[in-house]
């Protein structure tokens, strides 16, 4: 579903990403982990078409990415909702831009509003919603557009711990129900282990894929899985790899 072939990204003399080769199969839930500044968001922006690689190719569902298209849907950390539109109209927005008839787009939007647990809030505006509810609207809007790939850039980072845990479980249910291909950025190893089918650990800058780990924890998953020996073994493996990359980054800056 996603292929990066020898992808590099430079901003002038600054090398953000260096020769990344990566493939994501249809239906995978891939989590990107790594220290701040390692290029995770840059990589996501290349897949989404917000930016172009300096060299190499990015393909989504066999098509080379050459700008923003409907094949990828993006959920940002800060919601990115239109404050002047209601929940219903925010979720309808992409369908309206595609020319979908009013009755059909409202029916589709209503389906996904219900899926994220916001029935009864269709006519509320973003300012009247909590952070967690706004993020549910963002997810519903992406789902309504039926993209091939859903990209999430630390979508729960700004939420309190309880809301974050609820939305993690809801995202797992949506993933199981939709079968979408998902790429998700987080700094939380626990979140990565709960959500992913596979984890890619980014190296210190310039970003490369330093480690590719298959998440073989049984599904469905709940917070109780943290008590298992396999969970702790995977967490230790990831932590050691991330810590090594952080130290490498600090040493390179000191030099």
CSV table of C-alpha atoms in Angstrom, one decimal:
chain,number,residue,atom,x,y,z
A,1,UNK,CA,0.0,0.0,0.0
A,2,UNK,CA,2.9,2.4,0.8
A,3,UNK,CA,6.4,2.2,-0.7
A,4,UNK,CA,9.4,4.5,-0.2
A,5,UNK,CA,12.2,3.9,-2.5
A,6,UNK,CA,15.6,5.4,-1.6
A,7,UNK,CA,13.8,8.5,-0.3
A,8,UNK,CA,15.9,11.4,1.0
A,9,UNK,CA,14.8,14.9,2.1
A,10,UNK,CA,17.1,17.9,2.4
A,11,UNK,CA,16.3,21.5,3.3
A,12,UNK,CA,19.3,23.4,1.9
A,13,UNK,CA,22.3,21.9,3.7
A,14,UNK,CA,20.1,20.3,6.4
A,15,UNK,CA,19.6,16.5,5.8
A,16,UNK,CA,16.3,15.4,7.4
A,17,UNK,CA,16.0,12.0,5.9
A,18,UNK,CA,18.6,9.8,4.2
A,19,UNK,CA,17.8,7.0,1.8
A,20,UNK,CA,14.8,5.4,3.3
A,21,UNK,CA,13.5,2.1,1.8
A,22,UNK,CA,10.2,1.1,3.4
A,23,UNK,CA,7.1,-0.8,2.5
A,24,UNK,CA,3.7,-1.0,4.3
A,25,UNK,CA,1.3,-3.8,3.4
A,26,UNK,CA,-2.5,-3.2,3.0
A,27,UNK,CA,-4.1,-3.4,6.4
A,28,UNK,CA,-1.0,-2.9,8.5
A,29,UNK,CA,-0.9,-0.6,11.5
A,30,UNK,CA,2.6,0.8,11.5
A,31,UNK,CA,3.9,3.0,14.3
A,32,UNK,CA,6.9,5.3,13.9
A,33,UNK,CA,9.0,5.8,17.0
A,34,UNK,CA,12.1,7.8,17.6
A,35,UNK,CA,13.7,10.8,19.3
A,36,UNK,CA,12.4,14.3,18.6
A,37,UNK,CA,13.9,15.7,15.3
A,38,UNK,CA,14.6,12.3,13.7
A,39,UNK,CA,12.3,13.0,10.8
A,40,UNK,CA,9.1,11.2,11.7
A,41,UNK,CA,6.8,14.0,10.8
A,42,UNK,CA,8.8,14.8,7.6
A,43,UNK,CA,8.3,11.2,6.6
A,44,UNK,CA,4.6,11.4,7.1
A,45,UNK,CA,4.4,14.6,5.2
A,46,UNK,CA,6.1,13.0,2.2
A,47,UNK,CA,3.6,10.1,2.2
A,48,UNK,CA,0.7,12.6,2.5
A,49,UNK,CA,2.0,14.7,-0.4
A,50,UNK,CA,2.4,17.9,1.7
A,51,UNK,CA,6.1,17.9,0.7
A,52,UNK,CA,8.2,16.2,-2.0
A,53,UNK,CA,11.4,14.1,-1.5
A,54,UNK,CA,14.7,15.5,-2.6
A,55,UNK,CA,15.4,12.2,-4.2
A,56,UNK,CA,13.7,8.8,-4.4
A,57,UNK,CA,10.0,8.0,-4.9
A,58,UNK,CA,7.0,7.7,-2.6
A,59,UNK,CA,4.1,5.5,-3.8
A,60,UNK,CA,0.7,5.0,-2.3
A,61,UNK,CA,-1.4,2.1,-3.7
A,62,UNK,CA,0.9,1.9,-6.7
A,63,UNK,CA,0.6,5.6,-7.6
A,64,UNK,CA,3.6,8.0,-7.2
A,65,UNK,CA,2.8,10.7,-4.7
A,66,UNK,CA,3.1,14.1,-6.5
A,67,UNK,CA,1.0,16.3,-4.2
A,68,UNK,CA,-2.0,16.0,-1.9
A,69,UNK,CA,-4.6,13.6,-3.0
A,70,UNK,CA,-7.7,11.8,-1.5
A,71,UNK,CA,-5.7,8.6,-1.3
A,72,UNK,CA,-4.3,9.7,2.1
A,73,UNK,CA,-6.1,11.2,5.1
A,74,UNK,CA,-4.2,13.0,7.8
A,75,UNK,CA,-5.1,13.5,11.5
A,76,UNK,CA,-3.0,16.1,13.2
A,77,UNK,CA,-2.1,16.7,16.9
A,78,UNK,CA,-4.0,20.0,17.0
A,79,UNK,CA,-7.3,18.8,15.4
A,80,UNK,CA,-7.3,21.2,12.3
A,81,UNK,CA,-11.1,21.6,12.3
A,82,UNK,CA,-13.0,24.5,10.7
A,83,UNK,CA,-14.2,26.5,13.7
A,84,UNK,CA,-17.1,28.0,11.8
A,85,UNK,CA,-18.5,24.6,10.8
A,86,UNK,CA,-20.5,22.2,12.9
A,87,UNK,CA,-19.4,18.7,13.7
A,88,UNK,CA,-21.6,17.4,10.8
A,89,UNK,CA,-20.4,20.0,8.3
A,90,UNK,CA,-16.7,19.4,9.3
A,91,UNK,CA,-17.1,15.6,8.6
A,92,UNK,CA,-19.0,16.4,5.4
A,93,UNK,CA,-16.5,18.8,4.1
A,94,UNK,CA,-14.3,16.5,2.0
A,95,UNK,CA,-17.3,14.8,0.5
A,96,UNK,CA,-18.7,18.2,-0.4
A,97,UNK,CA,-15.5,19.1,-2.2
A,98,UNK,CA,-15.8,15.8,-4.1
A,99,UNK,CA,-19.2,16.8,-5.3
A,100,UNK,CA,-21.1,14.2,-3.4
A,101,UNK,CA,-24.9,14.9,-3.2
A,102,UNK,CA,-26.0,16.6,0.1
A,103,UNK,CA,-28.2,13.7,1.3
A,104,UNK,CA,-25.5,11.1,0.6
A,105,UNK,CA,-22.7,13.0,2.3
A,106,UNK,CA,-24.9,13.7,5.4
A,107,UNK,CA,-25.8,10.0,5.6
A,108,UNK,CA,-22.1,9.0,5.3
A,109,UNK,CA,-21.0,11.6,7.8
A,110,UNK,CA,-23.7,10.5,10.3
A,111,UNK,CA,-22.4,6.9,10.0
A,112,UNK,CA,-18.9,7.9,11.0
A,113,UNK,CA,-20.0,10.4,13.7
A,114,UNK,CA,-21.8,7.4,15.3
A,115,UNK,CA,-18.7,5.3,14.9
A,116,UNK,CA,-16.6,7.7,16.9
A,117,UNK,CA,-19.3,8.1,19.6
A,118,UNK,CA,-20.5,11.6,18.8
A,119,UNK,CA,-24.1,11.0,18.1
A,120,UNK,CA,-26.1,14.0,19.5
A,121,UNK,CA,-23.2,16.4,18.9
A,122,UNK,CA,-23.8,16.8,15.1
A,123,UNK,CA,-24.7,20.5,15.4
A,124,UNK,CA,-22.2,21.6,18.0
A,125,UNK,CA,-19.2,23.7,16.9
A,126,UNK,CA,-15.6,22.8,17.8
A,127,UNK,CA,-15.3,25.5,20.5
A,128,UNK,CA,-18.0,23.7,22.4
A,129,UNK,CA,-16.2,20.3,22.4
A,130,UNK,CA,-13.4,18.9,24.6
A,131,UNK,CA,-10.0,18.1,23.1
A,132,UNK,CA,-10.9,14.4,22.9
A,133,UNK,CA,-14.2,15.1,21.1
A,134,UNK,CA,-12.4,17.4,18.6
A,135,UNK,CA,-10.0,14.6,17.8
A,136,UNK,CA,-12.9,12.2,17.3
A,137,UNK,CA,-14.3,14.7,14.7
A,138,UNK,CA,-10.9,14.8,13.0
A,139,UNK,CA,-10.9,11.0,12.8
A,140,UNK,CA,-14.5,10.8,11.5
A,141,UNK,CA,-13.7,13.4,8.8
A,142,UNK,CA,-10.8,11.3,7.5
A,143,UNK,CA,-12.8,8.1,7.6
A,144,UNK,CA,-15.7,9.7,5.7
A,145,UNK,CA,-13.4,10.5,2.8
A,146,UNK,CA,-12.5,6.7,2.5
A,147,UNK,CA,-8.8,7.1,1.9
A,148,UNK,CA,-6.5,4.2,1.1
A,149,UNK,CA,-4.2,5.3,4.0
A,150,UNK,CA,-4.8,7.1,7.3
A,151,UNK,CA,-1.8,9.0,8.7
A,152,UNK,CA,-1.8,10.2,12.3
A,153,UNK,CA,0.8,12.6,13.7
A,154,UNK,CA,0.8,12.2,17.5
A,155,UNK,CA,-3.0,12.6,17.5
A,156,UNK,CA,-3.4,12.0,21.3
A,157,UNK,CA,-0.3,13.8,22.6
A,158,UNK,CA,-2.2,16.8,23.8
A,159,UNK,CA,-4.9,14.8,25.7
A,160,UNK,CA,-5.1,13.8,29.3
A,161,UNK,CA,-4.2,10.2,30.1
A,162,UNK,CA,-7.8,9.0,30.6
A,163,UNK,CA,-9.1,10.5,27.3
A,164,UNK,CA,-6.0,9.2,25.5
A,165,UNK,CA,-6.7,5.6,26.7
A,166,UNK,CA,-10.3,5.8,25.6
A,167,UNK,CA,-9.4,7.1,22.2
A,168,UNK,CA,-6.7,4.4,21.8
A,169,UNK,CA,-9.3,1.7,22.4
A,170,UNK,CA,-11.7,3.5,19.9
A,171,UNK,CA,-9.0,3.7,17.3
A,172,UNK,CA,-8.3,-0.1,17.7
A,173,UNK,CA,-12.0,-0.8,17.1
A,174,UNK,CA,-12.1,1.5,14.1
A,175,UNK,CA,-9.0,-0.2,12.7
A,176,UNK,CA,-10.5,-3.6,13.2
A,177,UNK,CA,-13.8,-2.5,11.6
A,178,UNK,CA,-12.4,-0.6,8.6
A,179,UNK,CA,-9.3,-2.6,7.8
A,180,UNK,CA,-7.5,0.6,6.8
A,181,UNK,CA,-3.8,0.9,6.4
A,182,UNK,CA,-2.6,3.2,9.2
A,183,UNK,CA,0.8,5.0,9.9
A,184,UNK,CA,0.9,6.5,13.3
A,185,UNK,CA,3.6,8.7,15.0
A,186,UNK,CA,4.0,8.6,18.8
A,187,UNK,CA,6.7,9.1,21.4
A,188,UNK,CA,5.0,6.6,23.7
A,189,UNK,CA,6.4,3.0,23.6
A,190,UNK,CA,3.3,1.8,25.5
A,191,UNK,CA,1.0,3.4,22.9
A,192,UNK,CA,3.0,1.8,20.1
A,193,UNK,CA,2.8,-1.6,21.7
A,194,UNK,CA,-1.0,-1.3,22.3
A,195,UNK,CA,-1.9,-0.1,18.7
A,196,UNK,CA,0.6,-1.4,16.2
A,197,UNK,CA,1.0,-4.5,14.1
A,198,UNK,CA,4.6,-3.3,13.3
A,199,UNK,CA,6.9,-0.7,14.7
A,200,UNK,CA,9.6,1.2,12.9
A,201,UNK,CA,12.3,2.9,15.0
A,202,UNK,CA,13.9,5.9,13.3
A,203,UNK,CA,17.6,6.7,13.7
A,204,UNK,CA,19.1,9.9,14.9
A,205,UNK,CA,19.2,12.6,12.3
A,206,UNK,CA,19.4,12.2,9.3
A,207,UNK,CA,16.5,9.9,9.8
A,208,UNK,CA,16.7,6.3,8.6
A,209,UNK,CA,14.8,3.1,9.6
A,210,UNK,CA,17.1,1.8,12.3
A,211,UNK,CA,14.9,-1.1,13.4
A,212,UNK,CA,11.8,-2.9,12.1
A,213,UNK,CA,9.9,-4.8,14.8
A,214,UNK,CA,6.9,-7.0,14.3
A,215,UNK,CA,4.4,-6.7,17.1
A,216,UNK,CA,3.3,-10.2,17.9
A,217,UNK,CA,1.2,-9.4,21.0
A,218,UNK,CA,-2.2,-11.1,20.8
A,219,UNK,CA,-5.3,-9.2,19.8
A,220,UNK,CA,-7.7,-7.8,20.8
A,221,UNK,CA,-5.5,-5.7,23.2
A,222,UNK,CA,-6.4,-3.8,26.3
A,223,UNK,CA,-4.2,-2.1,29.0
A,224,UNK,CA,-4.0,-5.5,30.8
A,225,UNK,CA,-1.5,-6.7,28.1
A,226,UNK,CA,1.1,-4.6,29.9
A,227,UNK,CA,1.3,-7.3,32.5
A,228,UNK,CA,2.6,-10.0,30.1
A,229,UNK,CA,6.2,-11.1,29.8
A,230,UNK,CA,6.2,-10.6,26.1
A,231,UNK,CA,5.0,-7.0,26.4
A,232,UNK,CA,7.9,-6.2,28.7
A,233,UNK,CA,10.4,-7.9,26.5
A,234,UNK,CA,9.3,-5.9,23.5
A,235,UNK,CA,9.2,-2.7,25.5
A,236,UNK,CA,12.8,-3.3,26.7
A,237,UNK,CA,14.0,-4.0,23.2
A,238,UNK,CA,12.4,-0.8,21.8
A,239,UNK,CA,13.6,1.3,24.7
A,240,UNK,CA,17.2,0.1,24.3
A,241,UNK,CA,17.1,0.9,20.6
A,242,UNK,CA,15.5,4.4,21.0
A,243,UNK,CA,18.0,5.2,23.9
A,244,UNK,CA,20.9,4.2,21.6
A,245,UNK,CA,19.7,6.5,18.9
A,246,UNK,CA,19.1,9.4,21.4
A,247,UNK,CA,22.7,9.0,22.7
A,248,UNK,CA,24.0,8.9,19.1
A,249,UNK,CA,22.1,12.1,18.4
A,250,UNK,CA,23.6,13.9,21.5
A,251,UNK,CA,27.1,12.7,20.6
A,252,UNK,CA,26.8,14.0,17.0
A,253,UNK,CA,25.7,17.4,18.3
A,254,UNK,CA,28.5,17.6,20.8
A,255,UNK,CA,31.0,16.7,18.1
